[in-house]
PDB file of C-alpha atoms in Angstrom:
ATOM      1  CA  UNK L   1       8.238   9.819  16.138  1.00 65.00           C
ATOM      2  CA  UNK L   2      10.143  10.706  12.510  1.00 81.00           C
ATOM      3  CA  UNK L   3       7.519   7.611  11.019  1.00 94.00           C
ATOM      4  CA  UNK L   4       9.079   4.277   9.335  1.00 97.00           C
ATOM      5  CA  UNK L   5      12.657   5.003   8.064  1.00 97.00           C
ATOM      6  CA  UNK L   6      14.411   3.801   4.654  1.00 98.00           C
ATOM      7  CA  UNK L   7      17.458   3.284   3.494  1.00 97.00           C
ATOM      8  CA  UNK L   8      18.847   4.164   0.387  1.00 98.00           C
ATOM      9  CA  UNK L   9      16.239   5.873  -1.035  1.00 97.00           C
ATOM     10  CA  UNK L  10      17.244   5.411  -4.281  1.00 97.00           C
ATOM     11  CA  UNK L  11      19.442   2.724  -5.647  1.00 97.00           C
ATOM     12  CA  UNK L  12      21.007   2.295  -8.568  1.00 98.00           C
ATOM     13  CA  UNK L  13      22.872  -1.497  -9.632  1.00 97.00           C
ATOM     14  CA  UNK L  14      24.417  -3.406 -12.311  1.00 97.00           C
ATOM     15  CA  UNK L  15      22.401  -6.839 -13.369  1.00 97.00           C
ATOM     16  CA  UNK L  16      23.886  -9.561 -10.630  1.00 97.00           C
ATOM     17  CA  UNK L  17      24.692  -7.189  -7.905  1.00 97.00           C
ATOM     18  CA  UNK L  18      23.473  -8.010  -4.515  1.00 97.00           C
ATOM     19  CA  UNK L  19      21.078  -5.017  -3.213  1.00 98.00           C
ATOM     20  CA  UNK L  20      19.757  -4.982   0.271  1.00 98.00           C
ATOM     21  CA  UNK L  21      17.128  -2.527   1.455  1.00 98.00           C
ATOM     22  CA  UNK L  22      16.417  -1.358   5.010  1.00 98.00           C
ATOM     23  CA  UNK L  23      13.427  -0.552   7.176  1.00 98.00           C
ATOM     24  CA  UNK L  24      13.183   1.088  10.567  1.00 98.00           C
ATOM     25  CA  UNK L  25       9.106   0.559  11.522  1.00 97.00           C
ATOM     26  CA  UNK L  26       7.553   2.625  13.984  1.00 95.00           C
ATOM     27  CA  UNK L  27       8.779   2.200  17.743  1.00 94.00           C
ATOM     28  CA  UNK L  28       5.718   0.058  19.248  1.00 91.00           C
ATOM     29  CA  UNK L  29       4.621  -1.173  16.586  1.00 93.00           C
ATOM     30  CA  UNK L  30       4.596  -4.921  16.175  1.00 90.00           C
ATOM     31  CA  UNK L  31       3.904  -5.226  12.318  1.00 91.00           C
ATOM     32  CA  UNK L  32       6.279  -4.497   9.402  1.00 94.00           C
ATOM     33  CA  UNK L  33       5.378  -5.189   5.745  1.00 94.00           C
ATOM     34  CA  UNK L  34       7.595  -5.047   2.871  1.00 97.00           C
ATOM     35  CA  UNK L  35       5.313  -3.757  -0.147  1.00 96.00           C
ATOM     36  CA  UNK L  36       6.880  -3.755  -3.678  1.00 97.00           C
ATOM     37  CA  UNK L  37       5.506  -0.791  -6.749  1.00 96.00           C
ATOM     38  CA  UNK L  38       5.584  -0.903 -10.271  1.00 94.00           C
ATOM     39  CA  UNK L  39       3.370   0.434 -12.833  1.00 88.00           C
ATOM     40  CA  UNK L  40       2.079  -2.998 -14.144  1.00 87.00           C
ATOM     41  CA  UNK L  41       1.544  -4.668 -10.687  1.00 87.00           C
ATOM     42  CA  UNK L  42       0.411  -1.497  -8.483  1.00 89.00           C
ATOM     43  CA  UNK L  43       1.325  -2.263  -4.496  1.00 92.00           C
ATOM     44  CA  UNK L  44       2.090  -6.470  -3.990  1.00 92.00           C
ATOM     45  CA  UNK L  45       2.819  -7.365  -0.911  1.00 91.00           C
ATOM     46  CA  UNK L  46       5.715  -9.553  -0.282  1.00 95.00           C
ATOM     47  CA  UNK L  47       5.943 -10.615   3.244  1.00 94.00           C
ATOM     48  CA  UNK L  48       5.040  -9.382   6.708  1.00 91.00           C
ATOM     49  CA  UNK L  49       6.114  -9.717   9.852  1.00 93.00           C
ATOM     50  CA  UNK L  50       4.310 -10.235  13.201  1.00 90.00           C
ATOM     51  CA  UNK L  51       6.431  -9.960  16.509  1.00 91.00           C
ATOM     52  CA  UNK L  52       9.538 -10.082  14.315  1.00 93.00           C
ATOM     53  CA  UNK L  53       8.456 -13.629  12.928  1.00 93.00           C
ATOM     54  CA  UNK L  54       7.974 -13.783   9.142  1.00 93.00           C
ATOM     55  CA  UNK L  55       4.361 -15.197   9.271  1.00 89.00           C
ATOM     56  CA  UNK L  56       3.401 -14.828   5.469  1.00 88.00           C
ATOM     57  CA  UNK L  57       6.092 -14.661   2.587  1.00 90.00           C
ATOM     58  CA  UNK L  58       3.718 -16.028  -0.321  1.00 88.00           C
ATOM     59  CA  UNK L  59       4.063 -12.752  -2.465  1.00 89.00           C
ATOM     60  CA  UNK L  60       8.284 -13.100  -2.503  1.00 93.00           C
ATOM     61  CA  UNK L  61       8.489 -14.035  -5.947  1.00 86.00           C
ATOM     62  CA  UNK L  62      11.550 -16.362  -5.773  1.00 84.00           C
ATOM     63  CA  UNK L  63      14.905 -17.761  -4.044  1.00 90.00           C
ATOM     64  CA  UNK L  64      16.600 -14.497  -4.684  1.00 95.00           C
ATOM     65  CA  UNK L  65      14.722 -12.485  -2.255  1.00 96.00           C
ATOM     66  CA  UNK L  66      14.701 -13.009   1.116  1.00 97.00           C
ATOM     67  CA  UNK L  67      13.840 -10.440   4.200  1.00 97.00           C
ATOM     68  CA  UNK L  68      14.533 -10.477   8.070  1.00 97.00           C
ATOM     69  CA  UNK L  69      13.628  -9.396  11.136  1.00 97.00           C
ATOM     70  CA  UNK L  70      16.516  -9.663  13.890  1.00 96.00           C
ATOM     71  CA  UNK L  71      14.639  -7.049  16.166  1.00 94.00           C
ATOM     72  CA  UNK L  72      11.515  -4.948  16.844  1.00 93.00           C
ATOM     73  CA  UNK L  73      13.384  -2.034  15.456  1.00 94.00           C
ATOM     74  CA  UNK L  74      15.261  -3.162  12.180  1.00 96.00           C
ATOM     75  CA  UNK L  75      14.177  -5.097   8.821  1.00 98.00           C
ATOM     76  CA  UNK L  76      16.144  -5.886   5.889  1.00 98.00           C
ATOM     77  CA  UNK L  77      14.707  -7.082   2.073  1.00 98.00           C
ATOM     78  CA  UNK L  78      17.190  -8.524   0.111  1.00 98.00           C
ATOM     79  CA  UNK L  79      17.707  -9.605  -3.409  1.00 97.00           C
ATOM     80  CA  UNK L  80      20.583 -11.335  -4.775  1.00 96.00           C
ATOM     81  CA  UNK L  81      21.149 -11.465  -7.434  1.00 96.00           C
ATOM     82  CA  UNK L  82      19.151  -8.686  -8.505  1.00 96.00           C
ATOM     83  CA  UNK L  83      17.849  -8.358 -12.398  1.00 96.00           C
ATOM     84  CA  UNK L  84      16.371  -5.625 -14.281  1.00 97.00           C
ATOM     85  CA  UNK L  85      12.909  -6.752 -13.426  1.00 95.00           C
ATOM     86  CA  UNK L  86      13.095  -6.194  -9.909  1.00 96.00           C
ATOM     87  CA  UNK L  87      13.481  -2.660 -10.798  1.00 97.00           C
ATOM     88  CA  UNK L  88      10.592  -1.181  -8.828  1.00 97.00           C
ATOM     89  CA  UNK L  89       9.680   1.275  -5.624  1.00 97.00           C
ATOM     90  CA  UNK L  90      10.210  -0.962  -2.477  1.00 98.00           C
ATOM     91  CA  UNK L  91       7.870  -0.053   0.549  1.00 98.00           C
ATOM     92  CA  UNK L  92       8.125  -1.202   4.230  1.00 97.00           C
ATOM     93  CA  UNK L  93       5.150  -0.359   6.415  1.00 96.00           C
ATOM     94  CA  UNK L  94       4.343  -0.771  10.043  1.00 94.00           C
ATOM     95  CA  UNK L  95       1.385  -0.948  11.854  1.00 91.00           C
ATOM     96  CA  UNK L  96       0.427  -1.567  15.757  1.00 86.00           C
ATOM     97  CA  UNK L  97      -0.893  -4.886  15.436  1.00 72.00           C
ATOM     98  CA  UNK L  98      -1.986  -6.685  12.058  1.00 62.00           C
ATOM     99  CA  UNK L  99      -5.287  -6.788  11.022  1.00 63.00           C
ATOM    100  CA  UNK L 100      -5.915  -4.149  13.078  1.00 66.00           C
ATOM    101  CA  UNK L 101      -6.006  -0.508  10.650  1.00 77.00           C
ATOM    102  CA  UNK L 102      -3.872   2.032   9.282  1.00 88.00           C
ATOM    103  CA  UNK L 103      -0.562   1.008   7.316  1.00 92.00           C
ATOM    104  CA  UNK L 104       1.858   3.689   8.113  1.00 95.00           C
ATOM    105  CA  UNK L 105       4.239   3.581   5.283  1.00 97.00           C
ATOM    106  CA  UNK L 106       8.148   4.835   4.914  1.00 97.00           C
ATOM    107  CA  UNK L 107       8.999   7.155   1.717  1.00 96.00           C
ATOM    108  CA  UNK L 108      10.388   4.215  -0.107  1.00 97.00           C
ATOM    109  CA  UNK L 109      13.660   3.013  -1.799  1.00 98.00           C
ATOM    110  CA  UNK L 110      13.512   3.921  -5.368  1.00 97.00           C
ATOM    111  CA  UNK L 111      15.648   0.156  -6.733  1.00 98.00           C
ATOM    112  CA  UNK L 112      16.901   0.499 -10.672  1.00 98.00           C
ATOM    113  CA  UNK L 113      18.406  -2.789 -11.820  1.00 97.00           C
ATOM    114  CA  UNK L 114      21.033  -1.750 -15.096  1.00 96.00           C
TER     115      UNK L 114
ATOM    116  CA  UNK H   1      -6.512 -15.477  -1.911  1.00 75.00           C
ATOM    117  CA  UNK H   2      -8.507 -12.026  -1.604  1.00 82.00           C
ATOM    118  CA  UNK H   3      -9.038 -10.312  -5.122  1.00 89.00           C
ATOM    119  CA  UNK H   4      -9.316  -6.394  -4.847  1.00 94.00           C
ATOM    120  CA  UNK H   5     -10.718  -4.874  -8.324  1.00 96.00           C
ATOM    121  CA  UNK H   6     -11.033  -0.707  -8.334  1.00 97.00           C
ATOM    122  CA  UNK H   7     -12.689   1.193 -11.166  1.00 97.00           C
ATOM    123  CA  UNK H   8     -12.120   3.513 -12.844  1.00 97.00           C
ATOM    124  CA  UNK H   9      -8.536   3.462 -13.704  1.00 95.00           C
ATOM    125  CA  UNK H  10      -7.761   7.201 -14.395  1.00 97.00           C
ATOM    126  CA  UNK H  11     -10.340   9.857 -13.968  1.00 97.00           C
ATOM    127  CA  UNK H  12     -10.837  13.478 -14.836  1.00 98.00           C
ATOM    128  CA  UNK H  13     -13.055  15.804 -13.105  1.00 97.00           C
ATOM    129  CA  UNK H  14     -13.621  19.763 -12.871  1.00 97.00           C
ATOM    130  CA  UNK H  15     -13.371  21.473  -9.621  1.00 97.00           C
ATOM    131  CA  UNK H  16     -16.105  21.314  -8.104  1.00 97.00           C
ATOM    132  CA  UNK H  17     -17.270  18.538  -9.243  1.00 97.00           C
ATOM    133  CA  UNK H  18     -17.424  15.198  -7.425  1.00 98.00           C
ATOM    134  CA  UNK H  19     -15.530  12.126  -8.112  1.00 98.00           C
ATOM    135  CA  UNK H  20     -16.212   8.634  -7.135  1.00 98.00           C
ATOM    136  CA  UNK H  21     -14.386   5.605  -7.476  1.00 98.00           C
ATOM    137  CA  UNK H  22     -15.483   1.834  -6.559  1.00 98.00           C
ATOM    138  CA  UNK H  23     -14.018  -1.155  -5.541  1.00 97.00           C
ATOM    139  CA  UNK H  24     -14.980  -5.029  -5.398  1.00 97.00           C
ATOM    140  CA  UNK H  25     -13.590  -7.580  -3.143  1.00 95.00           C
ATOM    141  CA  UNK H  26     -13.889 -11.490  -3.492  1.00 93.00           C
ATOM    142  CA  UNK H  27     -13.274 -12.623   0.505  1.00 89.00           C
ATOM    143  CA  UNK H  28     -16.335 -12.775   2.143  1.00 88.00           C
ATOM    144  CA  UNK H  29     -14.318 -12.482   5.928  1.00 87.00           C
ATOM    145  CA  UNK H  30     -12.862  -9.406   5.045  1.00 89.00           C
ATOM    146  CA  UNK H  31     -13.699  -6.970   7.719  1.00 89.00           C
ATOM    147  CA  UNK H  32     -11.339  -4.212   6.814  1.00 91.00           C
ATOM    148  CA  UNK H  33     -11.927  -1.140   4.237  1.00 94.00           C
ATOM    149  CA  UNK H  34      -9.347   1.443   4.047  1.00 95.00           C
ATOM    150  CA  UNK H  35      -8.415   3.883   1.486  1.00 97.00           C
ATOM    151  CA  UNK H  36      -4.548   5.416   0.828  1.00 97.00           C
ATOM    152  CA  UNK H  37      -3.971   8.602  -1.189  1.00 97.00           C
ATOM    153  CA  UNK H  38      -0.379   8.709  -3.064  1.00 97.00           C
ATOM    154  CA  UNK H  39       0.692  11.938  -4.435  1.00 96.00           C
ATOM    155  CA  UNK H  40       3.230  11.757  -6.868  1.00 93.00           C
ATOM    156  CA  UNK H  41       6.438  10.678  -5.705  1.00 91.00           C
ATOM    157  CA  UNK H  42       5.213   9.953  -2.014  1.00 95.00           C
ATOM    158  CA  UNK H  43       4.310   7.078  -0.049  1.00 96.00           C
ATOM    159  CA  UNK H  44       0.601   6.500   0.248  1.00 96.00           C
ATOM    160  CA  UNK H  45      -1.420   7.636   3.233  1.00 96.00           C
ATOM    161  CA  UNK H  46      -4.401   6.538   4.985  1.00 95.00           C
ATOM    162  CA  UNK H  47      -7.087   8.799   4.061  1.00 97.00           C
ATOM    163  CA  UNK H  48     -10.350   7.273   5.355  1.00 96.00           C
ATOM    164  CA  UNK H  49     -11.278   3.870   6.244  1.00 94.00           C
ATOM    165  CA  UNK H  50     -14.676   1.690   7.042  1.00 93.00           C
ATOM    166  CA  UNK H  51     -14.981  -1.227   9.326  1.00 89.00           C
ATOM    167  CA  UNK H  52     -17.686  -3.950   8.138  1.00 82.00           C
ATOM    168  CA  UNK H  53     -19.859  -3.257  10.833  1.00 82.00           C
ATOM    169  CA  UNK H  54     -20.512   0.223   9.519  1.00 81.00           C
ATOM    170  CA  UNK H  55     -22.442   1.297   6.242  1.00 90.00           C
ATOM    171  CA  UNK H  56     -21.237   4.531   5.409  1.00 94.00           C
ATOM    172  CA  UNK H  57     -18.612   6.967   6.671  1.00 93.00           C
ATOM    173  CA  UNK H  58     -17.668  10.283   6.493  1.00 96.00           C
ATOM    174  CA  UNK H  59     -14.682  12.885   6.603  1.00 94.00           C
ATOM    175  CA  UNK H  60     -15.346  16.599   5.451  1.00 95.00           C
ATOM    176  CA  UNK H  61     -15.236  16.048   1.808  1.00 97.00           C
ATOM    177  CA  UNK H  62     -14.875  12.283   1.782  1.00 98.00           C
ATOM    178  CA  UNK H  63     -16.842   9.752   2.764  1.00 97.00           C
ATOM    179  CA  UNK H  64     -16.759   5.566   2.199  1.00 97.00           C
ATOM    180  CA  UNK H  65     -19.845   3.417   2.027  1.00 96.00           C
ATOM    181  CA  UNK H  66     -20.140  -0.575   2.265  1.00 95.00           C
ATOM    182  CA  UNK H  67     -22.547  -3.057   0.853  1.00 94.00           C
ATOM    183  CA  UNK H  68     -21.187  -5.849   2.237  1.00 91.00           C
ATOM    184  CA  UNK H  69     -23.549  -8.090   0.789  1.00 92.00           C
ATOM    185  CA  UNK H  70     -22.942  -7.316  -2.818  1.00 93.00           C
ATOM    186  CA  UNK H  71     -18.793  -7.112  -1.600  1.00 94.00           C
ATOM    187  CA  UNK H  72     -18.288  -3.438  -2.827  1.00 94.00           C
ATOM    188  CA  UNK H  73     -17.205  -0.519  -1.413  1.00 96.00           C
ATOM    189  CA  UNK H  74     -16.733   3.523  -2.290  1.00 98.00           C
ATOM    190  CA  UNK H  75     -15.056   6.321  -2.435  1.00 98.00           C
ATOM    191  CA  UNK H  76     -16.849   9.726  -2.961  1.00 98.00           C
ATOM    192  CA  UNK H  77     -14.750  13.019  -2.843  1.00 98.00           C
ATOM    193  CA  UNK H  78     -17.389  15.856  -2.859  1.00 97.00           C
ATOM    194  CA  UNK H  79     -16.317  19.892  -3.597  1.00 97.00           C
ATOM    195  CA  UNK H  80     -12.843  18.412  -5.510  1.00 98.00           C
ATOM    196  CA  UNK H  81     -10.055  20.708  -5.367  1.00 97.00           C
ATOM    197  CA  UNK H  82      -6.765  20.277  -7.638  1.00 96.00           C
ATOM    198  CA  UNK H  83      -4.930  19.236  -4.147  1.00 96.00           C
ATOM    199  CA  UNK H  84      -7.019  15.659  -4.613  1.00 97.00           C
ATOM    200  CA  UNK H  85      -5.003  14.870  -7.626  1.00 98.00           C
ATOM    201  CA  UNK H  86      -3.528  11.946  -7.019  1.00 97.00           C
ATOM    202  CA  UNK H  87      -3.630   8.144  -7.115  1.00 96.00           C
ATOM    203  CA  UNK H  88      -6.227   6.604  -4.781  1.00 98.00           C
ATOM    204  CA  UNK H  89      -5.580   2.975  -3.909  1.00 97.00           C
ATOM    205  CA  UNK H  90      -8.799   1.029  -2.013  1.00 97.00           C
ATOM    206  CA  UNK H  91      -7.928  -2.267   0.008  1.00 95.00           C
ATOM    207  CA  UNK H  92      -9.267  -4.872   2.115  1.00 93.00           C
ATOM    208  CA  UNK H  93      -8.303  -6.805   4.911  1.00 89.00           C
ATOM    209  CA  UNK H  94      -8.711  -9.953   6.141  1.00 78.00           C
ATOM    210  CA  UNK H  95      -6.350 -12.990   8.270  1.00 74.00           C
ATOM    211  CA  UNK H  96      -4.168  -9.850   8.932  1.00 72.00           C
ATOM    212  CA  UNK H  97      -2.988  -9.464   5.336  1.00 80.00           C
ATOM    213  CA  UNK H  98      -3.975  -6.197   3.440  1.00 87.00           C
ATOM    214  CA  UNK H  99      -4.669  -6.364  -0.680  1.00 90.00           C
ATOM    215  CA  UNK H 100      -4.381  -3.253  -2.217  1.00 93.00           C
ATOM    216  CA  UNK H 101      -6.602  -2.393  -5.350  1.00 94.00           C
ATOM    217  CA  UNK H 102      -4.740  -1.508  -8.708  1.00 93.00           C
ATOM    218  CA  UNK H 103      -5.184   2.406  -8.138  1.00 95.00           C
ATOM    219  CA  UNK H 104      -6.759   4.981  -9.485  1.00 97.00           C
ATOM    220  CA  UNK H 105      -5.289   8.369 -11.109  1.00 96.00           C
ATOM    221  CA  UNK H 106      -7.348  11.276 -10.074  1.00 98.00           C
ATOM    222  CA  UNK H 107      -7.129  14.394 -11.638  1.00 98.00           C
ATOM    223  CA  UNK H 108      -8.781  17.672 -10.577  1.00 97.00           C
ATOM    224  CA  UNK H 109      -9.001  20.452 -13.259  1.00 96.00           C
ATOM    225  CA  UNK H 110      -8.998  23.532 -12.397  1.00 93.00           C
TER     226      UNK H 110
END
């Protein structure tokens, strides 16, 4: 298996722009998390995914993000519009089964908001 | 929700030597202890991890131990080598949701 896949890896936008990122998880696993990186907050979690239902979004910080699931195989995080703060390293991770071990995490989408 | 503290922040220690670094954690159903390594630029990986049923575990160089009662756990890297420089993120688990600890930035000396 080539591990969790993401797309762009780095990103680079204008203040306002919409910016989507996207995870492929692991093929059998059933858990995908979208982790967000910056120097001041360390790793927050934003939402996760069980079964391709959203089952805990509390750590989005606002209306302009939102993430989906449409299948097993395929997650998007999106943020629109997108502002300078949100400039950060964007994570997805999958795992078998949550609450059940390892996060296997992709190499990350680098996201610089101008 | 669950509050993950990790000391120190940065640390600096010969080769050789050993390093440790310690974590608290504030939910008391927590069950789940693992430990990521990120190297710069990468994503982190899973390096060791400790269920609550368990004390003490170890890897080769590594090992984790629990005190569940006091909510603390550990990382102790024995024989360090410059290829353990890196940032060492503790977490816990618990209702399925992982918190991650604020890091810590390792670095080996050669």
């Amino acid at each position: 298996d080539a591990g969790v896949i993401q797309s762009p890896r780095h990103e680079v936008t204008e203040m306002g722009q919409e910016v989507t990122l996207r995870c492929k998880p692991i093929s059998g696993h059933n858990s995908l998390f979208w982790y967000r990186q910056t120097m001041m907050r360390g790793l927050e979690l934003l939402i996760y995914f069980n079964n391709n239902v959203p089952i805990d979004d509390s750590g989005m910080p606002e209306d302009r993000f939102s993430a989906k699931m449409p299948n097993a195989s395929f997650s998007t995080l999106k943020i629109q519009p997108s502002e300078p703060r949100d400039s950060a390293v964007y994570f997805c991770a999958s795992s078998p089964l949550a609450g059940r071990g390892e996060l296997f995490f992709g190499e990350g989408s680098r996201l610089t908001v101008l | 929700g669950e509050n993950v503290e990790q000391h120190p922040s940065t640390l600096s220690v010969q080769e050789g030597d050993s390093a440790v670094i310690k974590c608290t954690y504030s939910d008391s159903a927590s069950n789940y202890f693992p430990w990521y390594k990120q190297e710069l630029g990468k994503r982190p990986q899973l390096i060791i991890d400790i269920r609550s049923n368990v004390g003490e575990k170890k890897d080769q160089r590594i090992a984790v131990t629990l005190n569940k009662t006091a909510k603390h756990f550990s990382l102790h890297i024995t024989e360090t080598q410059p290829e353990d420089s890196a940032v060492y993120f503790c977490a816990s688990e618990g209702y399925q949701k992982v918190t991650f600890g604020t890091g810590t930035k390792l670095q080996v000396i050669p």
